[in-house]
PDB file of C-alpha atoms in Angstrom:
ATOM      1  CA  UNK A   1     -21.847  -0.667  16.087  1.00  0.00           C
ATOM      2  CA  UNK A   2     -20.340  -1.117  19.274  1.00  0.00           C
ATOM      3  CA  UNK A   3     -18.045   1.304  20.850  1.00  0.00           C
ATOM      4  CA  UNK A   4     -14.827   1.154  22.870  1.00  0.00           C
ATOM      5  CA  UNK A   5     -15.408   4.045  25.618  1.00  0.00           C
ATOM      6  CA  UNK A   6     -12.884   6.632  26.138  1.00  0.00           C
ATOM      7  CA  UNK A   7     -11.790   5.638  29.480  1.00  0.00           C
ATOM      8  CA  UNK A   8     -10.205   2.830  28.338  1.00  0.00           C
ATOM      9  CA  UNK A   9      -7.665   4.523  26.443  1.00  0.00           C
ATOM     10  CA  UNK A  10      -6.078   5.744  29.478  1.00  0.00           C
ATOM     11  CA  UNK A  11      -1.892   4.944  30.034  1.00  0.00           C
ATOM     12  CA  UNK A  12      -0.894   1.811  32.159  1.00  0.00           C
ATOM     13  CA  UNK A  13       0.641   3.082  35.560  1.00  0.00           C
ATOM     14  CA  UNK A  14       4.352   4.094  35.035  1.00  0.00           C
ATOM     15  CA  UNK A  15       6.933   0.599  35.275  1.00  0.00           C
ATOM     16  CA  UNK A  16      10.648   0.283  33.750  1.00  0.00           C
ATOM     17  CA  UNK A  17       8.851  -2.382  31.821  1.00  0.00           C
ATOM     18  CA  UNK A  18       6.341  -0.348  29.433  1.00  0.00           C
ATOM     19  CA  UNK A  19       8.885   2.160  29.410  1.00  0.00           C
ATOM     20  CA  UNK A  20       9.582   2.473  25.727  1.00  0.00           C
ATOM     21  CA  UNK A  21      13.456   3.672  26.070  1.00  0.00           C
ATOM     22  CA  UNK A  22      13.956   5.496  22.221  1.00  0.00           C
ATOM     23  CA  UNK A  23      17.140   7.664  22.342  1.00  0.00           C
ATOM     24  CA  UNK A  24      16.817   7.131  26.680  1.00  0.00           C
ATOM     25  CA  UNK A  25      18.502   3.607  26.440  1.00  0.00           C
ATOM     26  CA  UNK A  26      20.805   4.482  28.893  1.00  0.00           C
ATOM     27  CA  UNK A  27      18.144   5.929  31.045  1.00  0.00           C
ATOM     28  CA  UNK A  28      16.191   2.321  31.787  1.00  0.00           C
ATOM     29  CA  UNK A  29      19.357   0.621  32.098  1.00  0.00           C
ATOM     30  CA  UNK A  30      20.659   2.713  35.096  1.00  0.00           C
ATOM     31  CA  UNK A  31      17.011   2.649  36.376  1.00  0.00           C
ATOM     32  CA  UNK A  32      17.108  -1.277  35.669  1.00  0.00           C
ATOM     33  CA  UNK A  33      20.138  -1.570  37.626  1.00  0.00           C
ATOM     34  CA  UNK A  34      18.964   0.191  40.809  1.00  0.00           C
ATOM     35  CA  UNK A  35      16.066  -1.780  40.681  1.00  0.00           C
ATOM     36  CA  UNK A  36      17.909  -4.722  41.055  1.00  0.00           C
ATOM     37  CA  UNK A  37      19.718  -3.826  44.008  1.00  0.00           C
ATOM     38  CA  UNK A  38      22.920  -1.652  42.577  1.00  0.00           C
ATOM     39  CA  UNK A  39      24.030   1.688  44.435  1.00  0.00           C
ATOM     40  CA  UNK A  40      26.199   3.516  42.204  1.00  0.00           C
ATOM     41  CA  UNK A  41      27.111   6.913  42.741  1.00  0.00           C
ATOM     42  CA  UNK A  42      24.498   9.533  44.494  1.00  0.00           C
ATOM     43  CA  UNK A  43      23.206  11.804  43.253  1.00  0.00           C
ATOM     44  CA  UNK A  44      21.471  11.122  39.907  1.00  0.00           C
ATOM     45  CA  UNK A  45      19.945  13.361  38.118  1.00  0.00           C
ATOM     46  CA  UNK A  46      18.266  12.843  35.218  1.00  0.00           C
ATOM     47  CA  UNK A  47      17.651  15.903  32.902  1.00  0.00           C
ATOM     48  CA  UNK A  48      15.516  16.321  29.762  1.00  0.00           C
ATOM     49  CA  UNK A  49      12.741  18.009  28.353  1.00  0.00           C
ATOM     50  CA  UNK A  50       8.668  17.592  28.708  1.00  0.00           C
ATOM     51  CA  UNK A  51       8.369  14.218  27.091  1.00  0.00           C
ATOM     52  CA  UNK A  52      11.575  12.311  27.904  1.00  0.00           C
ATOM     53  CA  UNK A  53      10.339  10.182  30.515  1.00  0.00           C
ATOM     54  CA  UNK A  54      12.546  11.348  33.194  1.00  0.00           C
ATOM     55  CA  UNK A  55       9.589  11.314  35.464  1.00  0.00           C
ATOM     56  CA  UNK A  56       8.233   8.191  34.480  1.00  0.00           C
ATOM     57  CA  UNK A  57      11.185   6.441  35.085  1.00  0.00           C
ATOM     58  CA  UNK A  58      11.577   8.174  38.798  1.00  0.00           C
ATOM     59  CA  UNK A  59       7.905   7.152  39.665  1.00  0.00           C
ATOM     60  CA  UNK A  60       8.527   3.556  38.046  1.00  0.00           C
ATOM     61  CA  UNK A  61      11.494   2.374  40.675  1.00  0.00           C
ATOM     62  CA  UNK A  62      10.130   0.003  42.318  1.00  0.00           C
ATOM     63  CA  UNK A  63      10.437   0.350  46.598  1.00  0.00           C
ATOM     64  CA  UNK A  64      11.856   3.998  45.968  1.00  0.00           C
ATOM     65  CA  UNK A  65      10.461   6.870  48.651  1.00  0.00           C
ATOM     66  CA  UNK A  66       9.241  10.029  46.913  1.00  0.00           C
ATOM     67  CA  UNK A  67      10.165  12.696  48.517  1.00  0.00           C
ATOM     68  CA  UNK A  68       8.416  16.159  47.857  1.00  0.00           C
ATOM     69  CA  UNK A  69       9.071  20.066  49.356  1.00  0.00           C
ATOM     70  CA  UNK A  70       8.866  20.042  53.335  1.00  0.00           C
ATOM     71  CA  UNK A  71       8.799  16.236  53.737  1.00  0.00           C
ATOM     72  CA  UNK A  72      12.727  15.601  53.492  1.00  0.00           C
ATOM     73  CA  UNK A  73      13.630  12.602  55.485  1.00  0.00           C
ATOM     74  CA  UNK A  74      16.359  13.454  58.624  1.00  0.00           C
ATOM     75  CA  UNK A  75      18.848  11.248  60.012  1.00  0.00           C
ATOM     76  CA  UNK A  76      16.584   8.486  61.797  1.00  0.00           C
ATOM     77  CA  UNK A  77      14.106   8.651  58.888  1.00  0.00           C
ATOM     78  CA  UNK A  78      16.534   7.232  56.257  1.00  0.00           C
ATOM     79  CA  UNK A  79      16.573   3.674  57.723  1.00  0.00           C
ATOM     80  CA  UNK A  80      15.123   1.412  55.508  1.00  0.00           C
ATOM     81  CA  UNK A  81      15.227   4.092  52.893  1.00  0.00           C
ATOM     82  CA  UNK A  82      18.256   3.239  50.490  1.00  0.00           C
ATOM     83  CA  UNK A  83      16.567   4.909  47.128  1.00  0.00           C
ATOM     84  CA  UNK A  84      14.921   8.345  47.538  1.00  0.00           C
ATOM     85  CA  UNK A  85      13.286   9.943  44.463  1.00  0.00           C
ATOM     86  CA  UNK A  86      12.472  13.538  43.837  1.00  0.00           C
ATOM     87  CA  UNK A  87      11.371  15.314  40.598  1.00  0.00           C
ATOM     88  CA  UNK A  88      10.814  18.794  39.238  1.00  0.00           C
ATOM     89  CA  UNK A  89      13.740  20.330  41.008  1.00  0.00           C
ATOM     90  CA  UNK A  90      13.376  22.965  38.826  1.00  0.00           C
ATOM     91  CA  UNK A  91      10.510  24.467  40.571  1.00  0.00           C
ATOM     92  CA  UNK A  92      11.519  23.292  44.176  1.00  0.00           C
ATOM     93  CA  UNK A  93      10.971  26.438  46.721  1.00  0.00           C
ATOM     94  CA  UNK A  94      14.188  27.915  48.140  1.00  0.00           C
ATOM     95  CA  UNK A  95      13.592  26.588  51.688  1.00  0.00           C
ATOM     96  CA  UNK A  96      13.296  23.059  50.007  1.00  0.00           C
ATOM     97  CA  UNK A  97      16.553  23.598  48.353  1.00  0.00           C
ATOM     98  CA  UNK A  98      18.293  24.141  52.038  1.00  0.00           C
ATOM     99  CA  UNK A  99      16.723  21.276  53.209  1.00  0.00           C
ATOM    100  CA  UNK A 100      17.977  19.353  50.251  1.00  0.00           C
ATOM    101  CA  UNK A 101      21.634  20.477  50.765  1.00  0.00           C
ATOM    102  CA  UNK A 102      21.527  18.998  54.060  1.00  0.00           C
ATOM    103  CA  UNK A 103      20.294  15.517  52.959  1.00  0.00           C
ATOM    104  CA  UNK A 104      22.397  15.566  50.039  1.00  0.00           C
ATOM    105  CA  UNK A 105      25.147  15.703  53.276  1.00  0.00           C
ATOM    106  CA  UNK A 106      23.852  13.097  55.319  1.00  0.00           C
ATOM    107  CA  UNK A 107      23.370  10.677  52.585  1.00  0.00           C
ATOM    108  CA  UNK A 108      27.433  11.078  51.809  1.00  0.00           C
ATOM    109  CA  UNK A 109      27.753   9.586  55.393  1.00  0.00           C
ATOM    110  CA  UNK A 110      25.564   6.426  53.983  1.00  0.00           C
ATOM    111  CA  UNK A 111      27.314   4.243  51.646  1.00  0.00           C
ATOM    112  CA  UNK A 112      24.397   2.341  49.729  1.00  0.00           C
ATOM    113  CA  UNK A 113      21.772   4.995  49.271  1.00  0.00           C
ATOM    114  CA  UNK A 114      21.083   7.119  46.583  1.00  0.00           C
ATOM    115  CA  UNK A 115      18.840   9.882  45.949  1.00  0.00           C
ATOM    116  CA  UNK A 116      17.670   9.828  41.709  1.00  0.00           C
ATOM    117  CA  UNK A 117      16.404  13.883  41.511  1.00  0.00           C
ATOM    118  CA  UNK A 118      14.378  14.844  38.245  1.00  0.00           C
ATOM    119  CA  UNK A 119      15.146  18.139  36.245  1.00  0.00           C
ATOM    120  CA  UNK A 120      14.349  20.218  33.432  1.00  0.00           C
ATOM    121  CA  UNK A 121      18.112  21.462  33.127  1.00  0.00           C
ATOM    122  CA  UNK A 122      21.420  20.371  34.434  1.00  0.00           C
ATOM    123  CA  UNK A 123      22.780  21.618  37.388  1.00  0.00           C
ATOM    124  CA  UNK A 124      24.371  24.741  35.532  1.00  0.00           C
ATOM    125  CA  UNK A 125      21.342  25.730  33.622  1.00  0.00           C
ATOM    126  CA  UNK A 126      19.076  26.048  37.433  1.00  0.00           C
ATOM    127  CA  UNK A 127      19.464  28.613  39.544  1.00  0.00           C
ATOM    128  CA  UNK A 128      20.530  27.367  42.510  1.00  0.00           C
ATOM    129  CA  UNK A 129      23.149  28.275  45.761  1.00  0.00           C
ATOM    130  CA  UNK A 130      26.290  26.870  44.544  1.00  0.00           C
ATOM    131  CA  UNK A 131      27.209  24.372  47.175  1.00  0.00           C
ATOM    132  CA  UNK A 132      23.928  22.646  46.198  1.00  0.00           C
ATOM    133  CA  UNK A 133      24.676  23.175  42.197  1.00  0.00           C
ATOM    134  CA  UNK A 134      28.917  21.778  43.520  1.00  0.00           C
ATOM    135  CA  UNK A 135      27.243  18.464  44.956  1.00  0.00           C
ATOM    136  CA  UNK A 136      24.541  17.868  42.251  1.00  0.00           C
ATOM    137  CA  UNK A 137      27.281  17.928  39.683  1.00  0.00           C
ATOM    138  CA  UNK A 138      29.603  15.949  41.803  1.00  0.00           C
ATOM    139  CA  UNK A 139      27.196  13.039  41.063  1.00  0.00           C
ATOM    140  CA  UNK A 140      25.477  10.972  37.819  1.00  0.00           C
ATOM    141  CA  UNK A 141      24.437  13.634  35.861  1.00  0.00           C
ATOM    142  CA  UNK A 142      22.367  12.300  32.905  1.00  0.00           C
ATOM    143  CA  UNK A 143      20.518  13.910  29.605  1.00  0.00           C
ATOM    144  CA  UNK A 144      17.326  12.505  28.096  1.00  0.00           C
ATOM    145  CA  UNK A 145      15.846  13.386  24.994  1.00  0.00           C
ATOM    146  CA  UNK A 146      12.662  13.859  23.556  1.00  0.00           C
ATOM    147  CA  UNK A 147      12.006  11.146  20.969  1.00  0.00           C
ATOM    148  CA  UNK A 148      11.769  12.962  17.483  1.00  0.00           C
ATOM    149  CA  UNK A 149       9.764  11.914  14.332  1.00  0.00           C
ATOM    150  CA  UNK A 150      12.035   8.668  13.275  1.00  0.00           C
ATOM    151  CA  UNK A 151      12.454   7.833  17.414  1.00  0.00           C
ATOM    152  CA  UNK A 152       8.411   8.020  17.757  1.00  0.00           C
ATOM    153  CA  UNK A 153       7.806   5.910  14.869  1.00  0.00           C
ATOM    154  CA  UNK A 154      10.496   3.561  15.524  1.00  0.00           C
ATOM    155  CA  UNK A 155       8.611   3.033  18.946  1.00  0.00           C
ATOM    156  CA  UNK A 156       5.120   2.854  17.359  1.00  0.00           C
ATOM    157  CA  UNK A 157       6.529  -0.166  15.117  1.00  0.00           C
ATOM    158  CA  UNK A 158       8.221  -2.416  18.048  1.00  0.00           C
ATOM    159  CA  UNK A 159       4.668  -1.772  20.031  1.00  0.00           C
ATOM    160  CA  UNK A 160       2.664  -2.703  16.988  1.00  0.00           C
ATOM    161  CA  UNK A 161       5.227  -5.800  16.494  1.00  0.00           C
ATOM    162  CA  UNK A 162       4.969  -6.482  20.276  1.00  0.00           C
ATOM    163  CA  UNK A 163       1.175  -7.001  19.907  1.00  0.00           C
ATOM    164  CA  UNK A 164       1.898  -9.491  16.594  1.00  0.00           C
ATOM    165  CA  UNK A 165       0.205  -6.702  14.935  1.00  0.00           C
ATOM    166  CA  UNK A 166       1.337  -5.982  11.355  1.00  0.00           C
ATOM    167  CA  UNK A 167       3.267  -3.070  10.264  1.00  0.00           C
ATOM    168  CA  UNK A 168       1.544  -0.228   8.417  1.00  0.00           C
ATOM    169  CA  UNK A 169       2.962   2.382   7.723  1.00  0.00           C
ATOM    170  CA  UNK A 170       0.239   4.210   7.194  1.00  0.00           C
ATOM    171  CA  UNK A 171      -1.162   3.543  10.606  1.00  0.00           C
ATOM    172  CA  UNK A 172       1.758   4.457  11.850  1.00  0.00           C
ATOM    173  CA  UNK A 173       1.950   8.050  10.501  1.00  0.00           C
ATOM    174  CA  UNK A 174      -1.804   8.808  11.259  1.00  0.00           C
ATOM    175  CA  UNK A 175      -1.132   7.899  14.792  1.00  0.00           C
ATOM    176  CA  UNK A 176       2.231  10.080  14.934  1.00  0.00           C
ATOM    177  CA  UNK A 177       0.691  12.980  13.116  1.00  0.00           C
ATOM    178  CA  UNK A 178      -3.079  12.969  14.566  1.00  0.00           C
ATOM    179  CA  UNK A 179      -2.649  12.207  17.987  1.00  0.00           C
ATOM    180  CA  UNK A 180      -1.038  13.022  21.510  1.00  0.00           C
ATOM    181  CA  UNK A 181       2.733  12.853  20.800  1.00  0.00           C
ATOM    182  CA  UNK A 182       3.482  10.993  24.255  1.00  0.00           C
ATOM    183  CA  UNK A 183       4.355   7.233  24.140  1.00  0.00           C
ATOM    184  CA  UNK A 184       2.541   5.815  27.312  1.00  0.00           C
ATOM    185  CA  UNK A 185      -0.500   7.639  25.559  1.00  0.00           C
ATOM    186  CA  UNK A 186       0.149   6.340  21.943  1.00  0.00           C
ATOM    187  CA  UNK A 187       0.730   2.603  23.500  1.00  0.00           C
ATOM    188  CA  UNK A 188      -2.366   2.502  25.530  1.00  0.00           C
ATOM    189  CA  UNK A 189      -4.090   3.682  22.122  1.00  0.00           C
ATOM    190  CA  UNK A 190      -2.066   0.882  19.993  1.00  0.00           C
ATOM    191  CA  UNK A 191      -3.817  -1.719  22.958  1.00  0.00           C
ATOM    192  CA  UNK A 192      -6.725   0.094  22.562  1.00  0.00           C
ATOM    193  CA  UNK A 193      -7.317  -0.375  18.544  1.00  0.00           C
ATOM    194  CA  UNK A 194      -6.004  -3.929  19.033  1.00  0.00           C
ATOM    195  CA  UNK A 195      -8.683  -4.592  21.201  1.00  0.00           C
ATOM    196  CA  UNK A 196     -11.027  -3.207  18.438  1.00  0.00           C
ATOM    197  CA  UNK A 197      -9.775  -4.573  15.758  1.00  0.00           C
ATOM    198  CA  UNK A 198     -10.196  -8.223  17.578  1.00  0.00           C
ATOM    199  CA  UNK A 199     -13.830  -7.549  18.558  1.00  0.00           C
ATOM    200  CA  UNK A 200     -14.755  -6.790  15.212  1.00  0.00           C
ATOM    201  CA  UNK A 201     -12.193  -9.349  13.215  1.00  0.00           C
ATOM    202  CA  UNK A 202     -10.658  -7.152  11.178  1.00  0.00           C
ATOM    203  CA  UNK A 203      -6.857  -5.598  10.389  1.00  0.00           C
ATOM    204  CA  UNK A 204      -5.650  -2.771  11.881  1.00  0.00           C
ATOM    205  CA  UNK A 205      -5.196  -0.472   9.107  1.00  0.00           C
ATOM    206  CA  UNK A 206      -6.247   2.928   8.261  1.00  0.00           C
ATOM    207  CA  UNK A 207      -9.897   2.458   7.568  1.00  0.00           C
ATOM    208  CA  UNK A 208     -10.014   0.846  10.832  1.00  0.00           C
ATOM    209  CA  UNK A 209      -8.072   3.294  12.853  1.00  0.00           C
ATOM    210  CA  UNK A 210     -10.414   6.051  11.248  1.00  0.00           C
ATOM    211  CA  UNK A 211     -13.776   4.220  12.224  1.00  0.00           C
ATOM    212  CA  UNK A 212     -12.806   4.077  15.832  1.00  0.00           C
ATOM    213  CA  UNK A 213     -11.456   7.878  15.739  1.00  0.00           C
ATOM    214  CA  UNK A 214     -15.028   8.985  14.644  1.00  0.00           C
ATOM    215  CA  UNK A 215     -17.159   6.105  17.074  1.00  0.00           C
ATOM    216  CA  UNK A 216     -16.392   7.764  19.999  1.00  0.00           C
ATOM    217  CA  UNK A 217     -13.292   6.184  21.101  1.00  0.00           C
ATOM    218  CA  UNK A 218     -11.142   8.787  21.007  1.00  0.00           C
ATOM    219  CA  UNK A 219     -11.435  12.545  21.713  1.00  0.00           C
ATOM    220  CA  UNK A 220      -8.075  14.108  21.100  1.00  0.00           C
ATOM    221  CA  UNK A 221      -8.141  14.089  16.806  1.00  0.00           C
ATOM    222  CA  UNK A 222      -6.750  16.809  15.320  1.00  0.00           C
TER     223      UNK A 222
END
């Protein structure tokens, strides 16, 4: 029997395009927009849980600088730098968060840039100095949220009917219940059994999905 190898169940890079948006509709489309060449206001700050896809959204914006602790751009560095992205300001060291007070300041002074920060809380649930918590709040502030049960299998079926595969619902609820509950994961796994399925010209269906949970293609079955 052949055998589809583990390392090809691995996510696709991070892109606005295989984001799967859920409850984070609002998210993508602000993250669509800047993509396409729109400044709103700056900051942004996009807040949610482990498993909202704040950061994948930050690392998908295409021609966006990443900016980490230390490496904060100063006056002359910011031209040809209109979108600057930084996550997990959460655990950001206090000399980080001086230095981020002070671009925060300079990019005021520069109509047309904006700075899209990642966070596990809103500004009033980190502790930071309060000029810094003032001007984060002064922006976008945005929630994400974890997709639940119905959001997760809602996703599953538009990936499943992306591929032309048919729905099964039972495929659907071994995959949410039996495997890693993060999307990027689950849809490389959906392209994954697709491939299988093709190879050996059969449905995707239960039986099937079992088979290639016991071959060897996957190693994360409860």
């Amino acid at each position: 029997m052949q055998q589809l190898p583990l390392e090809l169940v691995i996510p696709a890079p991070a892109s606005l395009a295989n984001f799967v948006a859920g409850p984070n509709g609002e998210a993508l489309a602000l993250m669509q927009a800047l993509a396409a060449g729109q400044r709103p206001v700056s900051p942004i700050l996009l807040w949610g849980p482990p498993g909202s896809g704040k950061s994948h959204l930050i690392g998908a914006l295409p021609g966006a600088h990443a900016l980490q602790p230390g490496s904060l751009p100063g006056p002359a560095e910011l031209v040809g730098h209109d979108l600057l992205t930084l996550d997990d300001l959460d655990i950001w060291p206090e000399p980080a968060l001086a230095d981020l007070f002070l671009l925060l300041n300079r990019l005021r002074a520069l109509p047309g840039h904006v700075l899209v920060i990642g966070a596990h809380q809103p500004p009033g649930g980190m502790s930071l100095r309060e000029d810094l918590r003032s001007r984060l709040a002064a922006g976008l502030v945005l929630a994400l949220r974890a997709p639940d049960d119905d959001d997760l299998a809602r996703m599953l079926r538009q990936m499943l009917a992306a591929r032309g595969l048919p729905r099964n619902e039972g495929v659907v609820q071994r995959l949410l219940t039996r495997h890693r509950r993060d999307i990027r994961y689950l849809g490389a796994l959906i392209e994954a059994l697709d491939r299988y399925a093709l190879a050996r010209s059969r449905a995707l269906t239960v039986p099937l999905l079992r088979e290639f949970e016991q071959s060897g293609g996957l190693g994360e079955v409860d």
